[in-house]
Amino acid sequence: MSDDERRPEPIKAIKLKHPWRNVLAVVLILLVALVVIDAAQRPAFDWPAVGKYVFDRRISQAALVTLELTVLSMVIAIVLGILLAVMRLSPNPVVKSVAWVYLWIFRGTPIYVQLTFWGLIAVIYQSIDIGVPFTEPWASFETKNVISVFWIAVIGLALNEAAYMAEIVRAGLLSVDRGQEEAATALGMSWSQTMLRVVIPQSMRIIIPPTGNEVISMLKTTSLVTAVPFGLDLYNRARDISAETFNPIPLLIVASLWYLLFTSILMVGQYFLEKRFARGVGDRRPDKGAGPTGTLPVVGAGQPTVIAPVSSASTEAGGHR
């Protein structure tokens, strides 16, 4: 029998058809088109008013204030979250307990309630005293004159977010294998060098995605600062304008468009950050045709078995046998 007769016939692959998948796609497109057409014709949306206020100076200034609240709150939250994560991993039971109680309180109570408490800080602590406790203070300042409403909102948002960032950072640090730290210590690295050069770069792949989600969530949470009360953010400013025009729906759409713009920018930045810190993960693949090489001990034999590396040429030749 010749080689041509022994060679099996090539398999004819037939592409599977999914008619219901195409039907579902058409139905979804029609539904989206109907929603868009219906929204364009609804007089309640008042699209001319949306176009009038979307670039209004008051709205753009409020959008800038919202960005400031988001950035400042997240910076403080990340720094405090890292500190709390280290405290949670500390072998000291007192330090660990303090961090756990902090997380228990700020994760267990609503953010709106916390912001309301922070808004009443000037009532609870009417003055800020500097000096030795239980003695005559060296200096005393009225709380309402020291801390502005804006910074009270920032502090309230940051302290709540720090509790969540602490768990994110702790999860990222725990995701790095313990052997990495042991190997770095064996190489003579200090604790700070180990964290900066070994642990943190590897944990960033785990920390970045949820942190990006928290930044986006913080952007939308700023709409709750009315509990402080602080009313110069995007949502509250749009609500104030709608109270003047007695037309709330277009202003809600305007605020939503600005939130969507900022969220889209943050999502793009999160994508590139994830791509940056995920370099080298999943990129290495074993070479095709490569088998084990070197010397392997054989059980029950007197001599080890030597396996030579398989070249690509011999692999191709073997494939045509």
Coordinates of C-alpha atoms in Angstrom, one line a residue:
M1 CA 0.0 0.0 0.0
S2 CA 1.4 3.3 -1.0
D3 CA 1.8 6.4 1.2
D4 CA -1.0 8.1 -0.7
E5 CA -3.4 5.3 0.0
R6 CA -2.5 5.2 3.7
R7 CA -2.9 8.9 4.2
P8 CA -6.3 9.8 5.6
E9 CA -8.6 12.1 3.7
P10 CA -8.6 15.7 4.9
I11 CA -11.4 16.7 7.2
K12 CA -13.9 19.1 5.6
A13 CA -14.8 21.6 8.3
I14 CA -18.3 23.1 7.9
K15 CA -18.9 26.4 9.7
L16 CA -21.8 26.2 12.2
K17 CA -24.7 28.4 11.5
H18 CA -26.5 30.3 14.2
P19 CA -29.7 31.7 12.7
W20 CA -31.2 32.6 16.0
R21 CA -28.2 34.6 17.0
N22 CA -28.6 36.7 13.9
V23 CA -32.3 37.1 14.6
L24 CA -31.6 38.3 18.2
A25 CA -29.0 40.8 16.8
V26 CA -31.6 42.2 14.4
V27 CA -34.2 42.5 17.2
L28 CA -31.8 44.3 19.5
I29 CA -30.9 46.8 16.8
L30 CA -34.5 47.5 16.1
L31 CA -35.2 48.0 19.8
V32 CA -32.3 50.4 20.2
A33 CA -33.5 52.3 17.1
L34 CA -37.0 52.5 18.5
V35 CA -35.8 53.8 21.8
V36 CA -33.6 56.5 20.1
I37 CA -36.5 57.6 17.8
D38 CA -38.9 57.7 20.7
A39 CA -36.5 59.7 22.9
A40 CA -35.9 62.2 20.1
Q41 CA -39.7 62.9 19.8
R42 CA -40.5 63.1 23.5
P43 CA -41.3 66.8 24.4
A44 CA -40.4 66.2 28.0
F45 CA -36.8 65.7 27.2
D46 CA -36.7 69.2 25.7
W47 CA -33.5 68.7 23.7
P48 CA -33.1 72.4 22.8
A49 CA -32.8 73.1 26.5
V50 CA -30.2 70.3 26.8
G51 CA -28.2 72.0 24.1
K52 CA -28.5 75.3 25.8
Y53 CA -27.3 74.2 29.2
V54 CA -24.8 71.5 28.4
F55 CA -22.0 74.0 28.0
D56 CA -23.4 76.6 30.4
R57 CA -20.7 78.2 32.4
R58 CA -22.3 77.3 35.7
I59 CA -22.4 73.6 34.7
S60 CA -18.8 73.6 33.4
Q61 CA -17.6 75.1 36.7
A62 CA -19.6 72.6 38.7
A63 CA -18.1 69.8 36.5
L64 CA -14.6 71.1 37.4
V65 CA -15.5 71.1 41.1
T66 CA -16.7 67.5 40.8
L67 CA -13.3 66.5 39.3
E68 CA -11.5 68.2 42.1
L69 CA -13.6 66.4 44.7
T70 CA -12.9 63.1 43.0
V71 CA -9.2 63.5 42.6
L72 CA -8.5 64.9 46.1
S73 CA -10.7 62.3 47.8
M74 CA -9.1 59.4 45.9
V75 CA -5.5 60.6 46.5
I76 CA -6.2 60.8 50.3
A77 CA -8.1 57.5 50.2
I78 CA -5.3 55.6 48.4
V79 CA -2.6 56.8 50.8
L80 CA -4.7 56.0 53.8
G81 CA -5.8 52.7 52.3
I82 CA -2.2 51.6 51.8
L83 CA -1.5 52.5 55.5
L84 CA -4.6 50.5 56.7
A85 CA -3.7 47.6 54.5
V86 CA -0.2 47.4 56.0
M87 CA -1.8 47.7 59.5
R88 CA -4.2 44.8 58.7
L89 CA -1.2 42.6 57.7
S90 CA 0.8 43.7 60.8
P91 CA 1.6 40.9 63.4
N92 CA 0.8 43.5 66.1
P93 CA -2.7 42.6 67.3
V94 CA -3.4 46.1 68.5
V95 CA -2.5 47.7 65.2
K96 CA -4.5 45.0 63.3
S97 CA -7.5 45.5 65.6
V98 CA -7.5 49.3 65.1
A99 CA -7.5 48.9 61.3
W100 CA -10.2 46.3 61.5
V101 CA -12.5 48.6 63.6
Y102 CA -11.9 51.4 61.2
L103 CA -13.0 49.2 58.3
W104 CA -15.9 47.9 60.2
I105 CA -17.3 51.3 60.9
F106 CA -16.8 53.0 57.6
R107 CA -17.9 50.0 55.5
G108 CA -20.8 49.2 57.8
T109 CA -22.5 52.7 57.7
P110 CA -24.0 54.4 54.6
I111 CA -21.8 57.1 53.0
Y112 CA -24.8 59.6 53.1
V113 CA -25.0 59.2 56.9
Q114 CA -21.2 59.7 57.3
L115 CA -21.3 62.9 55.2
T116 CA -24.2 64.1 57.3
F117 CA -22.1 63.6 60.4
W118 CA -19.2 65.4 58.8
G119 CA -21.5 68.3 58.0
L120 CA -22.3 68.6 61.7
I121 CA -18.6 68.5 62.8
A122 CA -18.8 72.2 63.7
V123 CA -21.7 71.4 66.0
I124 CA -20.0 68.4 67.6
Y125 CA -16.6 70.1 67.9
Q126 CA -17.2 73.8 68.0
S127 CA -13.5 74.6 68.4
I128 CA -10.1 73.1 67.6
D129 CA -7.8 73.4 70.6
I130 CA -4.0 73.1 70.5
G131 CA -2.2 72.1 73.7
V132 CA -1.8 69.4 76.3
P133 CA -5.1 67.5 76.9
F134 CA -7.1 68.4 80.0
T135 CA -5.2 71.7 80.5
E136 CA -5.7 75.2 79.2
P137 CA -5.2 75.2 75.4
W138 CA -2.4 77.2 73.9
A139 CA -4.5 78.2 71.0
S140 CA -8.2 77.8 70.0
F141 CA -9.9 78.2 66.7
E142 CA -13.5 77.9 65.6
T143 CA -14.0 74.8 63.5
K144 CA -16.2 76.5 61.0
N145 CA -13.5 79.0 60.3
V146 CA -10.7 76.4 60.0
I147 CA -12.3 73.8 57.7
S148 CA -14.3 74.9 54.7
V149 CA -17.4 73.0 53.5
F150 CA -15.4 71.8 50.4
W151 CA -12.7 70.2 52.5
I152 CA -15.3 68.6 54.8
A153 CA -16.8 67.0 51.8
V154 CA -13.3 65.8 50.6
I155 CA -12.5 64.4 54.0
G156 CA -15.8 62.6 54.3
L157 CA -15.5 61.0 50.9
A158 CA -11.8 60.1 51.4
L159 CA -12.3 58.4 54.8
N160 CA -15.1 56.3 53.5
E161 CA -13.2 55.3 50.4
A162 CA -10.1 54.5 52.3
A163 CA -11.9 51.5 53.9
Y164 CA -12.5 50.0 50.5
M165 CA -9.1 50.8 49.2
A166 CA -7.5 49.1 52.2
E167 CA -9.1 45.8 51.2
I168 CA -8.1 46.2 47.6
V169 CA -4.5 46.9 48.5
R170 CA -4.4 44.1 51.0
A171 CA -5.8 41.6 48.4
G172 CA -3.2 42.7 45.9
L173 CA -0.3 42.3 48.4
L174 CA -1.6 38.9 49.4
S175 CA -1.8 37.8 45.8
V176 CA 2.1 37.8 45.5
D177 CA 3.6 34.5 46.4
R178 CA 5.4 34.4 49.7
G179 CA 8.4 32.9 48.0
Q180 CA 9.0 36.2 46.1
E181 CA 9.7 38.0 49.4
E182 CA 11.9 35.2 50.7
A183 CA 13.9 35.2 47.4
A184 CA 14.3 39.0 47.6
T185 CA 15.4 38.7 51.3
A186 CA 17.9 36.0 50.3
L187 CA 19.4 38.4 47.7
G188 CA 20.0 40.9 50.4
M189 CA 17.1 43.3 49.7
S190 CA 15.7 45.4 52.5
W191 CA 12.0 45.4 53.3
S192 CA 11.4 48.6 51.4
Q193 CA 13.4 47.4 48.4
T194 CA 11.4 44.2 48.4
M195 CA 8.1 46.0 48.5
L196 CA 9.1 48.6 45.8
R197 CA 10.9 46.3 43.4
V198 CA 9.2 42.9 43.9
V199 CA 5.9 42.9 45.7
I200 CA 4.2 46.1 44.6
P201 CA 4.9 45.8 40.9
Q202 CA 3.4 42.3 40.9
S203 CA 0.4 43.3 43.0
M204 CA -0.4 46.3 40.8
R205 CA -1.9 43.9 38.3
I206 CA -4.5 43.0 40.9
I207 CA -4.9 46.4 42.4
I208 CA -5.4 48.5 39.3
P209 CA -8.7 47.2 38.0
P210 CA -10.8 47.5 41.2
T211 CA -9.1 50.9 41.9
G212 CA -10.2 52.1 38.5
N213 CA -13.7 51.0 39.4
E214 CA -13.5 52.9 42.7
V215 CA -12.4 56.1 41.0
I216 CA -15.4 55.9 38.7
S217 CA -17.6 55.1 41.6
M218 CA -16.2 58.1 43.5
L219 CA -17.0 60.4 40.6
K220 CA -20.6 59.5 40.9
T221 CA -20.6 59.5 44.7
T222 CA -19.7 63.2 44.8
S223 CA -23.4 63.8 44.0
L224 CA -24.1 62.9 47.7
V225 CA -22.1 65.8 49.1
T226 CA -25.3 67.7 49.5
A227 CA -25.5 66.0 52.8
V228 CA -22.6 68.1 54.1
P229 CA -24.2 70.4 52.8
F230 CA -22.1 71.3 49.7
G231 CA -23.9 72.4 46.6
L232 CA -21.4 73.4 44.0
D233 CA -20.9 69.9 42.5
L234 CA -22.3 68.9 39.1
Y235 CA -25.5 67.3 40.2
N236 CA -26.5 69.8 42.8
R237 CA -25.7 72.7 40.5
A238 CA -27.9 71.2 37.8
R239 CA -30.6 70.7 40.3
D240 CA -30.4 74.3 41.4
I241 CA -30.7 75.5 37.8
S242 CA -33.7 73.2 37.2
A243 CA -35.4 74.7 40.3
E244 CA -35.1 78.1 38.6
T245 CA -36.4 77.0 35.2
F246 CA -39.0 74.5 36.6
N247 CA -37.7 72.0 33.9
P248 CA -35.7 69.3 35.7
I249 CA -35.5 66.6 33.0
P250 CA -33.1 68.5 30.6
L251 CA -30.8 69.4 33.4
L252 CA -30.7 65.8 34.6
I253 CA -29.7 64.8 31.0
V254 CA -27.0 67.5 31.0
A255 CA -25.5 66.3 34.3
S256 CA -25.6 62.7 32.9
L257 CA -23.8 63.7 29.8
W258 CA -21.0 65.3 31.8
Y259 CA -20.7 62.2 34.1
L260 CA -20.6 59.9 31.0
L261 CA -17.8 62.1 29.5
F262 CA -15.7 61.9 32.6
T263 CA -16.4 58.2 33.1
S264 CA -15.4 57.4 29.5
I265 CA -12.1 59.2 30.0
L266 CA -11.4 57.3 33.2
M267 CA -12.3 54.0 31.6
V268 CA -9.8 54.6 28.8
G269 CA -7.1 55.5 31.3
Q270 CA -7.9 52.4 33.3
Y271 CA -7.5 50.3 30.2
F272 CA -4.0 51.6 29.4
L273 CA -3.0 51.3 33.1
E274 CA -4.1 47.7 33.2
K275 CA -2.3 47.0 29.9
R276 CA 0.9 48.6 31.3
F277 CA 1.0 46.6 34.5
A278 CA -0.1 43.3 32.9
R279 CA 2.9 43.2 30.6
G280 CA 4.4 39.7 30.4
V281 CA 1.4 38.0 31.9
G282 CA 0.2 35.3 29.6
D283 CA 2.6 36.2 26.9
R284 CA 5.0 33.2 27.3
R285 CA 4.0 30.1 25.5
P286 CA 5.9 26.9 25.2
D287 CA 7.6 26.4 21.8
K288 CA 5.8 24.1 19.5
G289 CA 7.4 20.7 19.2
A290 CA 9.8 21.3 22.1
G291 CA 10.0 18.4 24.4
P292 CA 11.9 17.7 27.6
T293 CA 15.7 18.0 27.4
G294 CA 18.5 17.1 29.7
T295 CA 19.1 14.1 32.0
L296 CA 16.2 12.3 33.6
P297 CA 16.7 9.6 36.2
V298 CA 15.0 6.3 35.4
V299 CA 13.6 4.3 38.2
G300 CA 15.0 0.8 38.4
A301 CA 17.8 1.4 35.9
G302 CA 21.4 1.7 36.5
Q303 CA 22.1 4.7 34.3
P304 CA 20.1 7.9 33.7
T305 CA 18.4 8.5 30.4
V306 CA 19.6 11.4 28.3
I307 CA 17.0 13.1 26.2
A308 CA 18.3 15.3 23.4
P309 CA 16.5 18.4 22.3
V310 CA 14.2 18.0 19.3
S311 CA 15.0 20.4 16.5
S312 CA 12.2 22.0 14.4
A313 CA 13.6 20.2 11.3
S314 CA 13.3 16.8 12.9
T315 CA 9.9 17.6 14.1
E316 CA 8.7 18.5 10.7
A317 CA 10.3 15.4 9.3
G318 CA 8.6 13.3 11.9
G319 CA 5.3 14.8 11.0
H320 CA 5.5 13.5 7.4
R321 CA 6.3 9.9 8.4

